[in-house]
Amino acid sequence: MCKPPLQSSRRKNIEFEPLSTTALILEDRPSNLPAKSIEEALRHRQEYDEMVAEAKKREIKEAHKRKKIMKERFKQEENIASAMVIWINEILPNWEGMRSTRRVRELWWQGLPPSVRGKVWSLAVGNELNITPELYEIFLSRAKERWKSFSETSSENDIEDAGASAADREASLELIKLDISRTFPSLYIFQKGGPYHDLLHSVLGAYTCYRPDVGYVQGMSFIAAVLILNLEEADAFIAFANLLNKPCQLAFFRVDHSMMLKYFAAFEVFFEENLPKLFLHFKSYNLTPDIYLIDWIFTLYSKSLPLDLACRVWDVFCRDGEEFLFRTGLGILRLYEDILLQMDFIHIAQFLTKLPEDITSEKLFSCIAAIQMQNSNKKWAQVFASLMKDNKEGDKNHSPALKS
């Protein structure tokens, strides 16, 4: 008769009770089993108190962690807001005069405010091709005509009669359709029925008509998608076409083996300079840069890194050019150097293909900043230029996977 009140008063004295079966250890045994001895009851009480104390510690630790994250986020939002005012009121109106100043470059390194990101990217990439919104509409119309004609084509003979170039274009259009469905699938905005599906389809289709010599290559959809998220349709196309016209992107998307090998060779010069231990480890497995760099360069890291972090990489890429793409690659290798040194060929390749999702901009950019893009007093451009001069040396034993 007295047991329930005792249990109740005992429970009331417990300040913290986990939402689990932890407290069952304090319960008396069922009547059909031997009762607990005093020693056992005391031991159970001690064990319970220890479990509660540990749970309290974890809860306090998690609370501190959440508070720290919120504080950092609030500070970051404040920094973005103040930076946005500087970009809008001071830098953008005086772009040509201020873009190369130390103050702007330092502000740029910290990441562009989302509200001005697209505008800064457009200005930094430029428009050497002199593409206008009207020109985009012309090539978009051509793309739509081709989609219509291909959908109406009913026999294989018709495709064969149209010639190899038409078949190539159809292959590009089919690949675009397939690739769009695999572009940022977790966002559900580029897939069929999503708000940006048709927009991405239009930009990529227009490009294949604008540059039939390049056509569509896997990976382009990620680049176009990132631009679409930050720019209006025509501006996204203009930036896309000009970006892909840069020497590095053109070499990769045209699959110019000779040029790609030179980029890999230049990368390895700085790899050995900055991370000699890891460089030798990779060499011991004959693990060449093409195995991991191709995917990173083709998508400008937008597939390999979280989207917000990829955008920050794009920010500095627009500031520093192709050199920063390879510096970022070295930053990733530096960040995970200790882990990679414990892995074999297969595990390294798998790890670098799918990087950890918890990678943060602070950690990555700290590692990128530690990478020195200088070798024997030669900077990236000078090292690459010297490799370009020696055509024979550039094709020797750097990436067997490409040669095969």
CSV table of C-alpha atoms in Angstrom, one decimal:
chain,number,residue,atom,x,y,z
A,1,MET,CA,0.0,0.0,0.0
A,2,CYS,CA,2.9,2.4,0.8
A,3,LYS,CA,5.1,1.5,-2.2
A,4,PRO,CA,3.5,3.8,-4.9
A,5,PRO,CA,3.9,7.0,-2.8
A,6,LEU,CA,7.5,6.1,-2.0
A,7,GLN,CA,8.2,5.5,-5.7
A,8,SER,CA,6.5,8.9,-6.5
A,9,SER,CA,8.5,10.8,-3.9
A,10,ARG,CA,11.7,9.1,-5.1
A,11,ARG,CA,11.0,10.2,-8.7
A,12,LYS,CA,10.2,13.8,-7.6
A,13,ASN,CA,13.7,14.1,-6.2
A,14,ILE,CA,15.3,13.2,-9.5
A,15,GLU,CA,16.2,16.5,-11.2
A,16,PHE,CA,16.9,15.0,-14.6
A,17,GLU,CA,15.4,11.9,-16.2
A,18,PRO,CA,16.3,10.7,-19.6
A,19,LEU,CA,13.5,9.8,-22.0
A,20,SER,CA,14.6,6.2,-22.1
A,21,THR,CA,14.6,3.0,-20.1
A,22,THR,CA,17.6,4.2,-18.1
A,23,ALA,CA,15.4,4.7,-14.9
A,24,LEU,CA,14.2,1.1,-15.0
A,25,ILE,CA,17.3,0.2,-13.1
A,26,LEU,CA,15.8,1.8,-10.0
A,27,GLU,CA,12.6,-0.2,-10.2
A,28,ASP,CA,12.0,-3.1,-7.8
A,29,ARG,CA,11.9,-6.6,-9.3
A,30,PRO,CA,8.5,-8.3,-10.0
A,31,SER,CA,7.0,-10.1,-7.0
A,32,ASN,CA,7.8,-13.5,-8.5
A,33,LEU,CA,11.5,-12.8,-8.5
A,34,PRO,CA,13.9,-12.4,-5.5
A,35,ALA,CA,14.0,-8.9,-4.1
A,36,LYS,CA,17.1,-6.7,-4.6
A,37,SER,CA,19.7,-6.7,-1.8
A,38,ILE,CA,20.6,-3.4,-0.2
A,39,GLU,CA,24.0,-3.6,-1.8
A,40,GLU,CA,22.5,-4.2,-5.3
A,41,ALA,CA,20.0,-1.4,-4.8
A,42,LEU,CA,22.8,1.0,-3.8
A,43,ARG,CA,24.9,-0.1,-6.8
A,44,HIS,CA,22.0,0.4,-9.2
A,45,ARG,CA,21.4,3.9,-7.7
A,46,GLN,CA,25.1,4.7,-8.2
A,47,GLU,CA,25.0,3.4,-11.8
A,48,TYR,CA,21.8,5.4,-12.5
A,49,ASP,CA,23.3,8.6,-11.0
A,50,GLU,CA,26.4,8.1,-13.2
A,51,MET,CA,24.2,7.6,-16.3
A,52,VAL,CA,22.2,10.7,-15.5
A,53,ALA,CA,25.4,12.8,-14.9
A,54,GLU,CA,26.8,11.6,-18.2
A,55,ALA,CA,23.5,12.5,-20.0
A,56,LYS,CA,23.6,15.9,-18.4
A,57,LYS,CA,27.1,16.5,-19.6
A,58,ARG,CA,26.2,15.5,-23.1
A,59,GLU,CA,23.1,17.8,-23.0
A,60,ILE,CA,25.2,20.8,-21.7
A,61,LYS,CA,27.9,20.1,-24.3
A,62,GLU,CA,25.2,20.0,-27.1
A,63,ALA,CA,23.6,23.2,-25.8
A,64,HIS,CA,27.0,25.0,-25.8
A,65,LYS,CA,27.6,23.7,-29.3
A,66,ARG,CA,24.2,24.9,-30.6
A,67,LYS,CA,24.8,28.3,-28.9
A,68,LYS,CA,28.3,28.6,-30.5
A,69,ILE,CA,26.8,27.7,-34.0
A,70,MET,CA,24.0,30.3,-33.6
A,71,LYS,CA,26.5,32.9,-32.5
A,72,GLU,CA,28.8,32.2,-35.4
A,73,ARG,CA,25.8,32.2,-37.8
A,74,PHE,CA,24.6,35.6,-36.4
A,75,LYS,CA,28.1,37.0,-36.8
A,76,GLN,CA,28.4,35.7,-40.3
A,77,GLU,CA,25.0,37.3,-41.2
A,78,GLU,CA,26.2,40.6,-39.8
A,79,ASN,CA,29.4,40.4,-41.8
A,80,ILE,CA,27.5,39.5,-45.0
A,81,ALA,CA,25.1,42.5,-44.4
A,82,SER,CA,28.0,45.0,-43.9
A,83,ALA,CA,29.9,43.5,-46.8
A,84,MET,CA,26.8,43.8,-49.0
A,85,VAL,CA,26.6,47.6,-48.3
A,86,ILE,CA,30.3,48.0,-49.3
A,87,TRP,CA,29.9,46.0,-52.5
A,88,ILE,CA,26.7,47.8,-53.6
A,89,ASN,CA,27.7,51.4,-52.6
A,90,GLU,CA,31.5,51.4,-53.1
A,91,ILE,CA,32.9,48.6,-55.2
A,92,LEU,CA,30.4,47.9,-58.0
A,93,PRO,CA,29.9,51.5,-59.0
A,94,ASN,CA,33.7,51.8,-59.3
A,95,TRP,CA,34.4,48.2,-60.5
A,96,GLU,CA,37.4,48.8,-62.8
A,97,GLY,CA,39.2,51.0,-60.4
A,98,MET,CA,38.6,49.0,-57.3
A,99,ARG,CA,38.5,45.3,-58.3
A,100,SER,CA,42.3,44.8,-58.0
A,101,THR,CA,42.8,46.8,-54.8
A,102,ARG,CA,44.1,44.9,-51.7
A,103,ARG,CA,41.0,45.8,-49.7
A,104,VAL,CA,38.6,44.4,-52.3
A,105,ARG,CA,40.7,41.3,-52.8
A,106,GLU,CA,40.6,40.6,-49.0
A,107,LEU,CA,36.8,41.2,-48.9
A,108,TRP,CA,36.4,38.9,-52.0
A,109,TRP,CA,38.4,36.1,-50.3
A,110,GLN,CA,35.9,36.1,-47.4
A,111,GLY,CA,33.1,35.2,-49.8
A,112,LEU,CA,30.7,37.3,-51.8
A,113,PRO,CA,27.2,38.3,-50.3
A,114,PRO,CA,24.6,36.2,-52.2
A,115,SER,CA,22.8,39.3,-53.3
A,116,VAL,CA,25.8,40.6,-55.3
A,117,ARG,CA,27.4,37.2,-56.2
A,118,GLY,CA,25.9,36.9,-59.7
A,119,LYS,CA,26.7,40.4,-60.6
A,120,VAL,CA,30.4,40.1,-59.5
A,121,TRP,CA,30.8,36.8,-61.2
A,122,SER,CA,29.5,38.3,-64.5
A,123,LEU,CA,31.8,41.2,-64.2
A,124,ALA,CA,34.8,39.0,-63.3
A,125,VAL,CA,34.2,36.5,-66.0
A,126,GLY,CA,33.6,39.2,-68.6
A,127,ASN,CA,32.0,38.9,-72.0
A,128,GLU,CA,34.9,38.6,-74.5
A,129,LEU,CA,32.6,36.8,-76.8
A,130,ASN,CA,30.3,39.8,-77.0
A,131,ILE,CA,27.1,37.7,-76.6
A,132,THR,CA,23.9,39.7,-76.2
A,133,PRO,CA,20.5,38.6,-74.8
A,134,GLU,CA,19.2,38.8,-78.4
A,135,LEU,CA,21.9,36.3,-79.6
A,136,TYR,CA,20.9,34.0,-76.8
A,137,GLU,CA,17.3,34.1,-78.0
A,138,ILE,CA,18.4,33.2,-81.5
A,139,PHE,CA,20.3,30.1,-80.4
A,140,LEU,CA,17.5,29.1,-78.0
A,141,SER,CA,15.1,29.2,-80.9
A,142,ARG,CA,17.4,27.0,-83.0
A,143,ALA,CA,17.6,24.6,-80.1
A,144,LYS,CA,13.8,24.4,-79.7
A,145,GLU,CA,13.5,23.8,-83.5
A,146,ARG,CA,15.9,20.9,-83.2
A,147,TRP,CA,14.1,19.4,-80.2
A,148,LYS,CA,10.9,19.6,-82.1
A,149,SER,CA,12.4,18.0,-85.3
A,150,PHE,CA,14.1,15.2,-83.3
A,151,SER,CA,10.9,14.4,-81.4
A,152,GLU,CA,9.1,14.2,-84.7
A,153,THR,CA,11.8,11.9,-86.3
A,154,SER,CA,10.3,8.5,-86.4
A,155,SER,CA,12.8,6.3,-88.2
A,156,GLU,CA,16.5,5.6,-87.8
A,157,ASN,CA,16.9,6.1,-91.6
A,158,ASP,CA,15.9,9.7,-91.2
A,159,ILE,CA,18.6,10.2,-88.6
A,160,GLU,CA,21.2,8.5,-90.8
A,161,ASP,CA,20.3,10.6,-93.8
A,162,ALA,CA,20.6,13.8,-91.7
A,163,GLY,CA,24.4,13.1,-91.4
A,164,ALA,CA,26.8,12.5,-88.6
A,165,SER,CA,26.7,16.1,-87.3
A,166,ALA,CA,22.9,15.9,-86.8
A,167,ALA,CA,23.4,12.6,-85.0
A,168,ASP,CA,26.0,14.2,-82.7
A,169,ARG,CA,23.6,17.0,-81.9
A,170,GLU,CA,20.9,14.5,-81.1
A,171,ALA,CA,23.3,12.7,-78.8
A,172,SER,CA,24.0,16.0,-77.1
A,173,LEU,CA,20.3,16.7,-76.6
A,174,GLU,CA,19.7,13.3,-75.2
A,175,LEU,CA,22.6,13.6,-72.9
A,176,ILE,CA,21.4,17.0,-71.7
A,177,LYS,CA,18.0,15.4,-70.9
A,178,LEU,CA,19.7,12.6,-68.9
A,179,ASP,CA,22.2,14.9,-67.1
A,180,ILE,CA,19.6,17.4,-66.0
A,181,SER,CA,17.8,14.7,-63.9
A,182,ARG,CA,21.1,14.1,-62.1
A,183,THR,CA,22.0,17.7,-61.4
A,184,PHE,CA,21.7,18.6,-57.7
A,185,PRO,CA,19.1,15.8,-57.2
A,186,SER,CA,18.7,16.6,-53.5
A,187,LEU,CA,17.4,20.2,-54.3
A,188,TYR,CA,14.5,18.8,-56.5
A,189,ILE,CA,14.5,22.1,-58.5
A,190,PHE,CA,16.2,21.0,-61.8
A,191,GLN,CA,14.4,17.7,-62.3
A,192,LYS,CA,11.4,17.4,-64.5
A,193,GLY,CA,8.5,19.4,-63.0
A,194,GLY,CA,10.9,21.5,-60.9
A,195,PRO,CA,11.0,25.3,-61.2
A,196,TYR,CA,14.4,25.4,-62.9
A,197,HIS,CA,14.2,22.4,-65.2
A,198,ASP,CA,13.1,24.2,-68.4
A,199,LEU,CA,15.5,27.0,-67.7
A,200,LEU,CA,18.5,24.7,-67.4
A,201,HIS,CA,17.4,22.8,-70.5
A,202,SER,CA,17.2,26.0,-72.4
A,203,VAL,CA,20.7,27.3,-71.4
A,204,LEU,CA,22.3,24.0,-72.2
A,205,GLY,CA,20.4,23.5,-75.5
A,206,ALA,CA,21.3,27.0,-76.7
A,207,TYR,CA,24.9,26.4,-75.9
A,208,THR,CA,25.1,23.2,-78.1
A,209,CYS,CA,23.8,25.3,-81.0
A,210,TYR,CA,26.1,28.2,-80.2
A,211,ARG,CA,29.2,25.9,-79.9
A,212,PRO,CA,28.6,22.8,-82.0
A,213,ASP,CA,32.4,22.3,-82.0
A,214,VAL,CA,32.2,21.7,-78.2
A,215,GLY,CA,28.6,20.4,-77.9
A,216,TYR,CA,27.4,19.1,-74.6
A,217,VAL,CA,29.8,17.3,-72.2
A,218,GLN,CA,28.9,15.7,-68.9
A,219,GLY,CA,29.4,18.1,-66.0
A,220,MET,CA,28.3,21.2,-67.9
A,221,SER,CA,24.8,20.9,-66.3
A,222,PHE,CA,26.3,21.6,-62.8
A,223,ILE,CA,28.1,24.7,-64.0
A,224,ALA,CA,25.0,26.0,-65.8
A,225,ALA,CA,22.8,25.2,-62.7
A,226,VAL,CA,25.0,27.2,-60.3
A,227,LEU,CA,24.9,30.2,-62.7
A,228,ILE,CA,21.1,29.9,-63.1
A,229,LEU,CA,20.8,30.0,-59.3
A,230,ASN,CA,22.6,33.3,-59.2
A,231,LEU,CA,21.8,35.1,-62.5
A,232,GLU,CA,18.9,35.8,-64.8
A,233,GLU,CA,18.5,33.4,-67.8
A,234,ALA,CA,20.3,35.4,-70.5
A,235,ASP,CA,23.0,36.6,-68.1
A,236,ALA,CA,23.5,33.0,-67.0
A,237,PHE,CA,24.0,31.9,-70.6
A,238,ILE,CA,26.5,34.8,-71.3
A,239,ALA,CA,28.5,33.9,-68.2
A,240,PHE,CA,28.3,30.2,-69.1
A,241,ALA,CA,29.6,30.6,-72.6
A,242,ASN,CA,32.4,32.9,-71.6
A,243,LEU,CA,33.4,30.7,-68.7
A,244,LEU,CA,33.6,27.6,-70.9
A,245,ASN,CA,35.7,29.6,-73.4
A,246,LYS,CA,38.5,30.1,-70.8
A,247,PRO,CA,41.7,28.1,-71.8
A,248,CYS,CA,41.4,25.5,-68.9
A,249,GLN,CA,37.7,24.8,-69.4
A,250,LEU,CA,38.0,24.7,-73.2
A,251,ALA,CA,40.9,22.1,-72.8
A,252,PHE,CA,38.9,19.9,-70.5
A,253,PHE,CA,35.5,20.1,-72.3
A,254,ARG,CA,37.1,19.5,-75.7
A,255,VAL,CA,39.0,16.7,-74.1
A,256,ASP,CA,42.3,18.0,-75.4
A,257,HIS,CA,44.6,15.3,-74.0
A,258,SER,CA,47.8,17.2,-74.6
A,259,MET,CA,46.6,20.3,-72.8
A,260,MET,CA,45.0,18.3,-70.0
A,261,LEU,CA,48.3,16.5,-69.4
A,262,LYS,CA,50.1,19.8,-69.0
A,263,TYR,CA,47.6,21.0,-66.5
A,264,PHE,CA,48.1,17.8,-64.5
A,265,ALA,CA,51.8,18.1,-64.8
A,266,ALA,CA,51.7,21.7,-63.4
A,267,PHE,CA,49.4,20.5,-60.6
A,268,GLU,CA,51.9,17.8,-59.6
A,269,VAL,CA,54.7,20.4,-59.4
A,270,PHE,CA,52.8,22.2,-56.7
A,271,PHE,CA,51.5,19.0,-55.1
A,272,GLU,CA,55.1,17.8,-54.5
A,273,GLU,CA,56.1,21.2,-53.3
A,274,ASN,CA,53.3,21.6,-50.7
A,275,LEU,CA,52.5,18.0,-49.7
A,276,PRO,CA,55.7,15.9,-50.4
A,277,LYS,CA,54.7,13.0,-48.1
A,278,LEU,CA,51.2,12.6,-49.7
A,279,PHE,CA,52.7,13.1,-53.1
A,280,LEU,CA,55.0,10.1,-52.6
A,281,HIS,CA,52.2,8.1,-51.2
A,282,PHE,CA,50.1,8.7,-54.3
A,283,LYS,CA,53.1,7.9,-56.5
A,284,SER,CA,53.6,4.6,-54.7
A,285,TYR,CA,50.2,3.6,-55.9
A,286,ASN,CA,50.6,5.2,-59.3
A,287,LEU,CA,47.6,7.3,-58.5
A,288,THR,CA,47.6,10.1,-61.1
A,289,PRO,CA,45.7,13.5,-60.9
A,290,ASP,CA,43.3,12.7,-63.7
A,291,ILE,CA,41.6,10.1,-61.4
A,292,TYR,CA,40.2,12.8,-59.1
A,293,LEU,CA,40.9,16.2,-60.8
A,294,ILE,CA,38.8,15.6,-63.9
A,295,ASP,CA,35.5,15.5,-62.0
A,296,TRP,CA,36.5,18.5,-59.9
A,297,ILE,CA,37.5,20.6,-62.9
A,298,PHE,CA,34.6,19.6,-65.1
A,299,THR,CA,32.0,20.7,-62.5
A,300,LEU,CA,34.2,23.4,-60.9
A,301,TYR,CA,33.7,21.6,-57.6
A,302,SER,CA,29.9,22.1,-57.6
A,303,LYS,CA,29.3,18.3,-57.6
A,304,SER,CA,32.0,17.4,-55.1
A,305,LEU,CA,31.5,20.1,-52.4
A,306,PRO,CA,28.3,21.4,-50.6
A,307,LEU,CA,26.7,24.0,-52.8
A,308,ASP,CA,27.3,27.0,-50.5
A,309,LEU,CA,31.0,26.0,-50.2
A,310,ALA,CA,31.3,25.4,-54.0
A,311,CYS,CA,29.9,29.0,-54.5
A,312,ARG,CA,32.6,30.4,-52.2
A,313,VAL,CA,35.2,28.5,-54.3
A,314,TRP,CA,33.7,30.0,-57.4
A,315,ASP,CA,34.0,33.5,-55.8
A,316,VAL,CA,37.8,33.3,-55.6
A,317,PHE,CA,38.0,31.3,-58.9
A,318,CYS,CA,36.4,34.4,-60.5
A,319,ARG,CA,39.0,36.5,-58.8
A,320,ASP,CA,42.1,34.5,-59.4
A,321,GLY,CA,41.3,32.4,-62.5
A,322,GLU,CA,42.3,28.8,-63.2
A,323,GLU,CA,45.1,28.7,-60.7
A,324,PHE,CA,42.6,28.7,-57.9
A,325,LEU,CA,40.9,25.6,-59.2
A,326,PHE,CA,44.2,23.7,-58.7
A,327,ARG,CA,45.0,25.4,-55.4
A,328,THR,CA,41.5,24.3,-54.1
A,329,GLY,CA,42.4,20.7,-55.1
A,330,LEU,CA,45.6,20.9,-53.1
A,331,GLY,CA,43.6,22.5,-50.2
A,332,ILE,CA,41.3,19.4,-50.2
A,333,LEU,CA,44.3,17.1,-50.2
A,334,ARG,CA,45.9,19.0,-47.4
A,335,LEU,CA,42.7,18.9,-45.3
A,336,TYR,CA,42.4,15.2,-45.6
A,337,GLU,CA,46.1,14.4,-45.8
A,338,ASP,CA,46.3,12.3,-42.6
A,339,ILE,CA,43.3,10.2,-43.6
A,340,LEU,CA,44.6,9.7,-47.2
A,341,LEU,CA,48.0,8.6,-46.0
A,342,GLN,CA,46.3,5.6,-44.3
A,343,MET,CA,44.4,4.5,-47.5
A,344,ASP,CA,45.2,2.4,-50.6
A,345,PHE,CA,44.5,3.2,-54.2
A,346,ILE,CA,40.9,2.1,-54.3
A,347,HIS,CA,39.9,3.8,-51.0
A,348,ILE,CA,41.7,7.1,-52.0
A,349,ALA,CA,39.9,7.2,-55.4
A,350,GLN,CA,36.5,6.5,-53.7
A,351,PHE,CA,37.1,9.1,-50.9
A,352,LEU,CA,38.1,11.9,-53.4
A,353,THR,CA,35.2,11.1,-55.7
A,354,LYS,CA,32.7,11.6,-52.8
A,355,LEU,CA,34.1,14.0,-50.2
A,356,PRO,CA,32.7,14.1,-46.6
A,357,GLU,CA,29.5,16.1,-46.4
A,358,ASP,CA,30.6,17.8,-43.2
A,359,ILE,CA,33.4,19.7,-44.8
A,360,THR,CA,33.3,23.4,-43.7
A,361,SER,CA,34.4,26.5,-45.6
A,362,GLU,CA,36.5,27.6,-42.6
A,363,LYS,CA,38.6,24.4,-42.5
A,364,LEU,CA,38.9,24.2,-46.3
A,365,PHE,CA,39.8,27.8,-46.9
A,366,SER,CA,42.3,27.6,-44.0
A,367,CYS,CA,44.0,24.7,-45.9
A,368,ILE,CA,43.8,26.5,-49.2
A,369,ALA,CA,45.4,29.6,-47.7
A,370,ALA,CA,48.3,27.4,-46.5
A,371,ILE,CA,49.0,26.2,-50.1
A,372,GLN,CA,51.9,28.1,-51.6
A,373,MET,CA,51.5,28.5,-55.4
A,374,GLN,CA,55.2,29.1,-56.0
A,375,ASN,CA,57.9,26.6,-57.0
A,376,SER,CA,61.6,27.7,-57.3
A,377,ASN,CA,60.4,31.3,-57.4
A,378,LYS,CA,58.0,30.4,-60.3
A,379,LYS,CA,54.3,31.0,-60.0
A,380,TRP,CA,51.6,28.9,-61.5
A,381,ALA,CA,51.5,30.8,-64.8
A,382,GLN,CA,55.3,30.5,-65.2
A,383,VAL,CA,55.3,26.8,-64.4
A,384,PHE,CA,52.5,26.2,-66.9
A,385,ALA,CA,54.2,28.3,-69.6
A,386,SER,CA,57.4,26.4,-69.2
A,387,LEU,CA,55.5,23.1,-69.7
A,388,MET,CA,53.8,24.5,-72.7
A,389,LYS,CA,57.2,25.3,-74.3
A,390,ASP,CA,58.3,21.7,-73.9
A,391,ASN,CA,55.7,19.7,-75.8
A,392,LYS,CA,57.5,16.4,-75.5
A,393,GLU,CA,58.1,16.6,-71.8
A,394,GLY,CA,54.4,17.5,-71.2
A,395,ASP,CA,53.2,14.2,-72.7
A,396,LYS,CA,55.5,11.9,-70.6
A,397,ASN,CA,54.2,9.6,-67.9
A,398,HIS,CA,51.9,12.0,-66.0
A,399,SER,CA,48.5,10.4,-66.5
A,400,PRO,CA,48.5,6.9,-68.0
A,401,ALA,CA,44.7,6.6,-67.5
A,402,LEU,CA,44.2,9.4,-70.0
A,403,LYS,CA,46.5,8.0,-72.6
A,404,SER,CA,44.7,4.7,-72.6
